[in-house]
Short mmCIF file of C-alpha atoms in Angstrom, two decimals:
data_model
loop_
_atom_site.label_atom_id
_atom_site.label_comp_id
_atom_site.label_asym_id
_atom_site.label_seq_id
_atom_site.Cartn_x
_atom_site.Cartn_y
_atom_site.Cartn_z
CA MET N 29 71.32 149.50 -71.39
CA GLN N 30 73.24 147.61 -67.96
CA ARG N 31 69.75 147.34 -66.62
CA LYS N 32 68.12 145.86 -69.90
CA ASN N 33 70.83 143.41 -70.33
CA PHE N 34 69.54 142.19 -66.32
CA THR N 35 66.59 142.19 -67.49
CA GLU N 36 67.14 139.56 -70.48
CA VAL N 37 66.91 136.39 -68.95
CA THR N 38 63.78 134.73 -68.43
CA ASP N 39 64.36 130.82 -68.56
CA LEU N 40 66.97 129.06 -66.66
CA ILE N 41 68.95 125.45 -67.56
CA PHE N 42 69.87 122.79 -64.64
CA LEU N 43 73.38 121.33 -64.82
CA GLY N 44 71.93 118.55 -62.26
CA PHE N 45 73.72 115.51 -62.62
CA SER N 46 75.62 116.16 -66.19
CA ILE N 47 79.46 115.71 -64.47
CA PHE N 48 78.59 112.40 -63.89
CA GLY N 49 78.48 112.11 -67.46
CA LYS N 50 78.01 108.45 -68.72
CA HIS N 51 76.24 107.62 -65.41
CA GLN N 52 73.43 109.37 -65.42
CA LEU N 53 71.66 107.18 -66.63
CA THR N 54 72.09 104.76 -63.98
CA LEU N 55 71.26 107.02 -61.27
CA PHE N 56 68.31 107.75 -63.19
CA VAL N 57 67.38 103.91 -62.08
CA VAL N 58 68.32 104.43 -59.17
CA PHE N 59 66.18 107.95 -58.17
CA LEU N 60 63.35 106.38 -59.45
CA THR N 61 63.68 103.38 -57.71
CA VAL N 62 63.84 105.58 -53.91
CA TYR N 63 61.16 107.67 -55.88
CA ILE N 64 58.51 104.69 -56.67
CA LEU N 65 59.55 103.59 -52.65
CA THR N 66 59.31 107.16 -50.94
CA LEU N 67 55.34 107.44 -52.80
CA THR N 68 54.65 104.00 -51.99
CA SER N 69 55.43 104.11 -48.91
CA ASN N 70 53.97 107.39 -47.59
CA VAL N 71 50.61 106.83 -49.29
CA ILE N 72 50.98 103.60 -47.56
CA ILE N 73 51.36 105.44 -44.09
CA VAL N 74 49.19 108.52 -44.64
CA THR N 75 46.08 105.41 -45.46
CA ILE N 76 47.21 103.36 -42.30
CA ILE N 77 46.52 106.18 -40.38
CA ARG N 78 43.53 106.87 -42.21
CA VAL N 79 41.23 103.85 -41.79
CA ASP N 80 43.12 101.97 -38.48
CA ARG N 81 40.91 103.65 -35.67
CA HIS N 82 44.05 102.14 -33.22
CA LEU N 83 45.84 105.01 -34.83
CA HIS N 84 43.88 108.31 -34.76
CA THR N 85 45.65 109.53 -31.83
CA PRO N 86 47.39 113.11 -31.95
CA MET N 87 51.17 111.47 -32.66
CA TYR N 88 49.66 109.20 -35.88
CA PHE N 89 47.90 112.62 -37.14
CA LEU N 90 50.91 114.32 -37.13
CA LEU N 91 52.65 111.71 -38.43
CA SER N 92 50.15 111.77 -41.60
CA MET N 93 50.85 114.71 -41.78
CA LEU N 94 54.55 114.87 -42.24
CA ALA N 95 53.92 112.13 -44.77
CA SER N 96 51.32 114.09 -46.78
CA SER N 97 53.73 116.99 -46.48
CA GLU N 98 57.09 114.76 -47.90
CA THR N 99 54.81 113.35 -50.41
CA VAL N 100 54.12 116.67 -52.14
CA TYR N 101 57.97 117.78 -51.46
CA THR N 102 59.12 115.43 -53.77
CA LEU N 103 56.64 115.79 -56.12
CA VAL N 104 57.97 119.32 -56.23
CA ILE N 105 61.31 118.01 -56.79
CA VAL N 106 62.19 114.79 -57.95
CA PRO N 107 60.06 114.59 -61.49
CA ARG N 108 61.71 117.08 -63.03
CA MET N 109 65.09 116.01 -61.83
CA LEU N 110 64.62 112.13 -63.25
CA SER N 111 63.90 114.18 -66.54
CA SER N 112 66.72 116.07 -66.43
CA LEU N 113 68.94 112.90 -65.90
CA LEU N 114 67.39 111.83 -69.12
CA PHE N 115 66.28 114.94 -71.41
CA HIS N 116 69.59 117.08 -71.10
CA ASN N 117 69.23 121.33 -71.30
CA GLN N 118 65.34 121.56 -70.22
CA PRO N 119 64.19 125.03 -70.10
CA ILE N 120 62.84 126.38 -67.12
CA SER N 121 61.05 129.87 -66.66
CA LEU N 122 61.57 132.34 -63.91
CA ALA N 123 58.43 132.16 -63.25
CA GLY N 124 58.56 128.17 -63.46
CA CYS N 125 61.76 128.48 -61.02
CA ALA N 126 60.23 130.75 -58.82
CA THR N 127 56.95 128.29 -58.04
CA GLN N 128 59.39 125.15 -57.09
CA MET N 129 61.70 127.69 -55.22
CA PHE N 130 58.16 128.87 -53.40
CA PHE N 131 56.92 125.18 -52.35
CA PHE N 132 60.16 123.99 -51.80
CA VAL N 133 61.12 126.65 -48.87
CA THR N 134 57.07 126.21 -47.61
CA LEU N 135 57.42 122.62 -47.49
CA ALA N 136 60.89 121.92 -46.10
CA THR N 137 60.59 124.59 -43.28
CA SER N 138 56.82 122.75 -42.22
CA ASN N 139 58.27 119.21 -42.08
CA CYS N 140 61.07 120.61 -39.53
CA PHE N 141 58.17 122.17 -37.45
CA LEU N 142 55.90 119.11 -37.88
CA LEU N 143 58.63 117.34 -36.46
CA THR N 144 58.95 120.11 -33.51
CA ALA N 145 55.26 119.35 -33.19
CA MET N 146 55.59 115.38 -33.19
CA GLY N 147 58.70 116.09 -29.99
CA TYR N 148 55.79 118.46 -28.20
CA ASP N 149 53.52 115.56 -28.65
CA ARG N 150 56.18 112.73 -27.17
CA TYR N 151 57.35 115.35 -24.31
CA LEU N 152 53.14 115.41 -23.15
CA ALA N 153 52.78 111.90 -23.39
CA ILE N 154 55.07 110.83 -21.44
CA CYS N 155 55.82 113.71 -19.19
CA SER N 156 51.45 114.65 -18.77
CA PRO N 157 50.17 111.33 -19.11
CA LEU N 158 46.81 111.64 -17.38
CA ARG N 159 46.68 115.33 -19.16
CA TYR N 160 47.52 113.80 -22.25
CA THR N 161 44.33 113.96 -24.33
CA VAL N 162 43.13 117.46 -23.22
CA LEU N 163 46.20 119.10 -23.82
CA MET N 164 46.88 117.03 -27.41
CA SER N 165 43.23 118.07 -28.04
CA LYS N 166 41.88 117.71 -32.15
CA GLY N 167 41.63 121.87 -31.79
CA VAL N 168 45.52 121.99 -30.54
CA CYS N 169 46.61 119.20 -33.21
CA ALA N 170 44.72 121.24 -36.10
CA THR N 171 46.96 124.63 -34.32
CA LEU N 172 50.07 122.93 -35.01
CA VAL N 173 49.50 121.98 -38.03
CA CYS N 174 48.29 125.21 -39.40
CA GLY N 175 51.21 126.82 -37.55
CA SER N 176 54.01 124.77 -39.24
CA PHE N 177 52.43 125.32 -42.84
CA GLY N 178 51.89 128.88 -42.14
CA THR N 179 55.30 129.56 -40.61
CA GLY N 180 56.53 127.69 -44.16
CA LEU N 181 54.16 130.18 -46.18
CA ALA N 182 55.84 133.27 -44.94
CA MET N 183 59.17 131.81 -45.11
CA ALA N 184 58.41 130.70 -48.87
CA VAL N 185 57.19 134.45 -49.57
CA LEU N 186 60.08 136.18 -47.89
CA HIS N 187 62.46 134.31 -49.38
CA VAL N 188 61.10 134.36 -52.89
CA ALA N 189 60.06 138.10 -53.46
CA ALA N 190 64.18 138.80 -51.95
CA MET N 191 65.27 136.74 -54.23
CA PHE N 192 62.97 137.17 -57.50
CA ASN N 193 63.82 141.01 -57.43
CA LEU N 194 67.19 140.42 -58.43
CA PRO N 195 68.50 140.56 -61.63
CA PHE N 196 70.48 138.06 -63.35
CA CYS N 197 72.72 137.32 -65.98
CA GLY N 198 73.91 133.42 -65.80
CA THR N 199 71.52 131.24 -67.03
CA VAL N 200 72.95 127.76 -65.82
CA VAL N 201 72.11 126.62 -62.45
CA GLU N 202 74.31 124.23 -60.65
CA HIS N 203 71.77 121.97 -59.30
CA PHE N 204 69.26 119.39 -59.96
CA PHE N 205 66.39 122.19 -58.83
CA CYS N 206 65.83 126.21 -57.67
CA ASP N 207 67.78 125.98 -54.33
CA ILE N 208 68.23 128.70 -53.11
CA TYR N 209 71.88 129.30 -53.19
CA PRO N 210 72.38 128.10 -56.80
CA VAL N 211 69.84 130.60 -58.18
CA MET N 212 71.07 133.06 -56.17
CA LYS N 213 74.40 132.96 -57.52
CA LEU N 214 73.17 133.64 -60.88
CA SER N 215 72.96 137.63 -60.02
CA CYS N 216 73.96 140.38 -61.88
CA VAL N 217 74.63 142.35 -58.27
CA ASP N 218 76.13 141.70 -54.35
CA THR N 219 73.76 139.13 -52.72
CA THR N 220 75.39 140.11 -49.41
CA ILE N 221 71.66 141.15 -47.99
CA ASN N 222 70.17 138.24 -49.93
CA GLU N 223 72.31 135.74 -47.88
CA MET N 224 71.81 137.26 -44.58
CA ILE N 225 68.44 137.11 -44.81
CA ASN N 226 68.50 133.08 -45.89
CA TYR N 227 71.30 132.80 -42.95
CA ALA N 228 68.87 134.39 -40.65
CA VAL N 229 66.00 132.14 -41.69
CA SER N 230 67.93 129.36 -42.52
CA SER N 231 69.03 129.49 -38.50
CA PHE N 232 65.66 129.99 -37.02
CA VAL N 233 64.21 127.02 -38.96
CA ILE N 234 66.73 124.65 -37.88
CA LEU N 235 68.29 125.77 -34.82
CA VAL N 236 64.55 127.26 -32.97
CA PRO N 237 63.26 123.53 -33.91
CA VAL N 238 66.23 121.99 -33.03
CA GLY N 239 65.82 123.66 -29.54
CA LEU N 240 62.21 122.63 -28.62
CA ILE N 241 62.88 119.63 -29.79
CA PHE N 242 66.43 119.24 -27.57
CA ILE N 243 64.87 120.89 -24.73
CA SER N 244 61.47 118.47 -24.50
CA TYR N 245 63.70 115.50 -24.78
CA VAL N 246 65.57 116.98 -21.93
CA PHE N 247 62.16 116.55 -20.03
CA ILE N 248 61.11 113.16 -21.40
CA ILE N 249 64.50 111.09 -20.61
CA SER N 250 64.27 113.00 -16.94
CA ALA N 251 60.71 111.59 -16.74
CA ILE N 252 61.91 107.98 -18.60
CA LEU N 253 64.50 107.71 -15.53
CA LYS N 254 62.25 108.11 -13.21
CA ILE N 255 60.13 105.02 -14.02
CA ALA N 256 60.82 102.39 -11.26
CA SER N 257 60.72 99.58 -13.62
CA ALA N 258 63.11 99.02 -16.31
CA GLU N 259 60.42 97.30 -19.10
CA GLY N 260 58.68 100.54 -18.23
CA ARG N 261 61.67 102.54 -19.36
CA LYS N 262 62.45 100.41 -22.20
CA LYS N 263 58.62 100.66 -23.60
CA ALA N 264 58.80 104.74 -22.82
CA PHE N 265 62.13 105.39 -24.77
CA ALA N 266 60.85 102.74 -27.40
CA THR N 267 57.73 105.47 -28.32
CA CYS N 268 60.41 107.91 -28.63
CA THR N 269 63.10 106.34 -30.54
CA SER N 270 61.35 106.61 -34.00
CA HIS N 271 61.29 110.04 -33.86
CA LEU N 272 64.84 111.04 -32.41
CA THR N 273 65.89 108.66 -35.44
CA VAL N 274 64.34 110.85 -38.05
CA VAL N 275 65.32 114.24 -36.69
CA ILE N 276 68.66 113.39 -36.07
CA VAL N 277 68.99 113.25 -40.07
CA HIS N 278 66.60 115.69 -40.85
CA TYR N 279 68.45 118.40 -39.26
CA GLY N 280 71.94 117.46 -39.46
CA CYS N 281 71.74 116.84 -43.03
CA ALA N 282 70.55 120.91 -43.51
CA SER N 283 72.49 121.69 -41.61
CA ILE N 284 75.78 120.79 -43.05
CA ALA N 285 73.37 121.79 -46.58
CA TYR N 286 72.23 125.38 -44.83
CA LEU N 287 74.60 126.59 -41.97
CA LYS N 288 77.92 125.42 -43.29
CA PRO N 289 79.58 127.88 -45.28
CA LYS N 290 79.10 127.66 -48.97
CA SER N 291 83.00 128.05 -50.24
CA GLU N 292 83.65 124.98 -48.06
CA ASN N 293 81.30 122.38 -50.28
CA SER N 294 82.01 121.77 -54.03
CA ILE N 295 79.36 120.68 -56.27
CA GLU N 296 79.23 117.24 -56.02
CA GLN N 297 78.77 117.56 -52.87
CA ASP N 298 75.97 119.78 -52.77
CA LEU N 299 74.06 117.47 -55.14
CA LEU N 300 75.40 114.84 -52.26
CA LEU N 301 73.96 116.69 -49.63
CA SER N 302 70.74 117.73 -51.92
CA VAL N 303 70.21 113.64 -52.96
CA THR N 304 69.80 113.14 -48.75
CA TYR N 305 66.98 115.67 -47.98
CA THR N 306 64.99 115.78 -51.01
CA ILE N 307 65.11 111.84 -51.44
CA ILE N 308 66.32 109.72 -49.02
CA THR N 309 65.13 111.10 -45.94
CA PRO N 310 61.42 111.43 -47.36
CA LEU N 311 61.62 107.72 -47.72
CA LEU N 312 63.30 107.14 -43.85
CA ASN N 313 60.39 108.92 -42.44
CA PRO N 314 57.91 106.52 -43.41
CA VAL N 315 60.52 103.40 -43.43
CA VAL N 316 61.68 104.27 -39.49
CA TYR N 317 58.01 104.75 -38.58
CA SER N 318 57.28 101.28 -39.79
CA LEU N 319 59.89 98.90 -39.03
CA ARG N 320 60.51 100.72 -35.62
CA ASN N 321 57.02 101.02 -34.66
CA LYS N 322 54.69 98.63 -32.91
CA GLU N 323 52.15 99.60 -33.21
CA VAL N 324 52.49 100.96 -37.19
CA LYS N 325 52.78 96.89 -37.94
CA ASP N 326 50.16 96.30 -35.88
CA ALA N 327 48.12 98.18 -38.31
CA LEU N 328 49.32 96.92 -41.42
CA ARG N 329 49.20 92.90 -40.43
CA ARG N 330 45.51 93.93 -39.46
CA ALA N 331 45.42 95.64 -42.83
CA VAL N 332 46.88 92.99 -44.43
CA GLY N 333 44.87 90.21 -42.87
CA LYS N 334 41.28 92.11 -43.17
CA ASN N 335 42.01 91.60 -47.00
CA ILE N 336 43.33 87.80 -47.52
CA ILE N 337 39.67 87.04 -45.73
CA THR N 338 38.09 89.65 -47.23
CA ASP N 339 39.43 87.85 -50.62
CA ARG N 340 38.53 84.34 -49.75
CA ILE N 341 34.95 85.34 -48.64
CA ALA N 342 35.04 86.62 -52.49
CA LEU N 343 36.06 83.40 -53.76
CA SER N 344 34.17 81.03 -51.41
CA GLY N 345 30.95 83.26 -52.86
CA ASP N 346 32.36 82.48 -56.67
CA VAL N 347 32.70 78.69 -55.78
#
C-alpha cells in the first residue's frame, strides 16, 4: 500500500516567485525585458558570425555554438517561468519535469565545456600562433563541440535516470523550474545516494573545466609577459578579457549554486542564484563579447553600414 501511495504523484506545481506576492507582475516585466534582450543579442551574435567572413575563425565558431546553446537553454526555462508569474499553480507532469531537467542539465553542462574549449582556443592562439590554424582545424573544432554536448547528454541521462526512479510524495517544487535539488526534496525516501551523485557530477562539471581553464591561462599569461612591447602585451591580453569575464561570472554562480551546502541557502537566495545563471548570464555573454570585442563591433558596423547602403540604393531605384 505504501508503494502505491508513492506512485500517485503525477503532476508537480512550482512555488516560483509566489513569496514575492504583489511584486510578481513587476518581476514579469523585468524578466520578459531581459529575456527578449537575451534572445535578440544571442541571435545577432550567431547571425553576424555566420554572415561576416572576417569572423569565420575557430574562436567565433565556438562563440556561436555557445550563443546557440544559451538561446535554447533559456527557451527551456524562461517561458514557463514567465507563465507562472502570471498564471499561478500551473501543473507540470513528471514527464514534462524530467524533460525540462534533461535539457537543462545537457545545455548547462555543454556550456561549461564550451567555455573550456574557448579557453583552449585562446591558449593555442597566443602560445602557438604559428601552428594555430593546424591545431584548431575544423575537425578539431567539431570534436570539441561534439565532446561538449556529448558530455552534457551523458550527465543529463545520469541525473534524470537517478532522479525519476525515486518515488515522490510532495507536489510543490520550491523553485521556478525543475532543478535537481528542489525536485529531489519531494522524494519519500532517503536521497543520500542521489545527493552524492549530484555532488560528484557538479564537481566534475565545474571543477574540471575550471582547472583546465586555469592551466590554460597560466600558460597564456606566461606567454604574454614574454612579449617585448607593451602594446603587444595589451593586444594579446585583450583577446582574452571577454572570455575571462564570462568564465568568472559563469563558474562563480555555478559554484555557489551547486557546490555550496544546500542547508546554507534560503529559498530567496536559491531563486536569486538561479535567476543569475538562467537569465543574467545568457545575456552577459553576447553583451560582453560585443562591447569588449573590437572584431565583433567592427562586424556589426559593417553589417549596419551594408544595410544602410542597400536601403539607399533601393530608395534611389524607387525614385
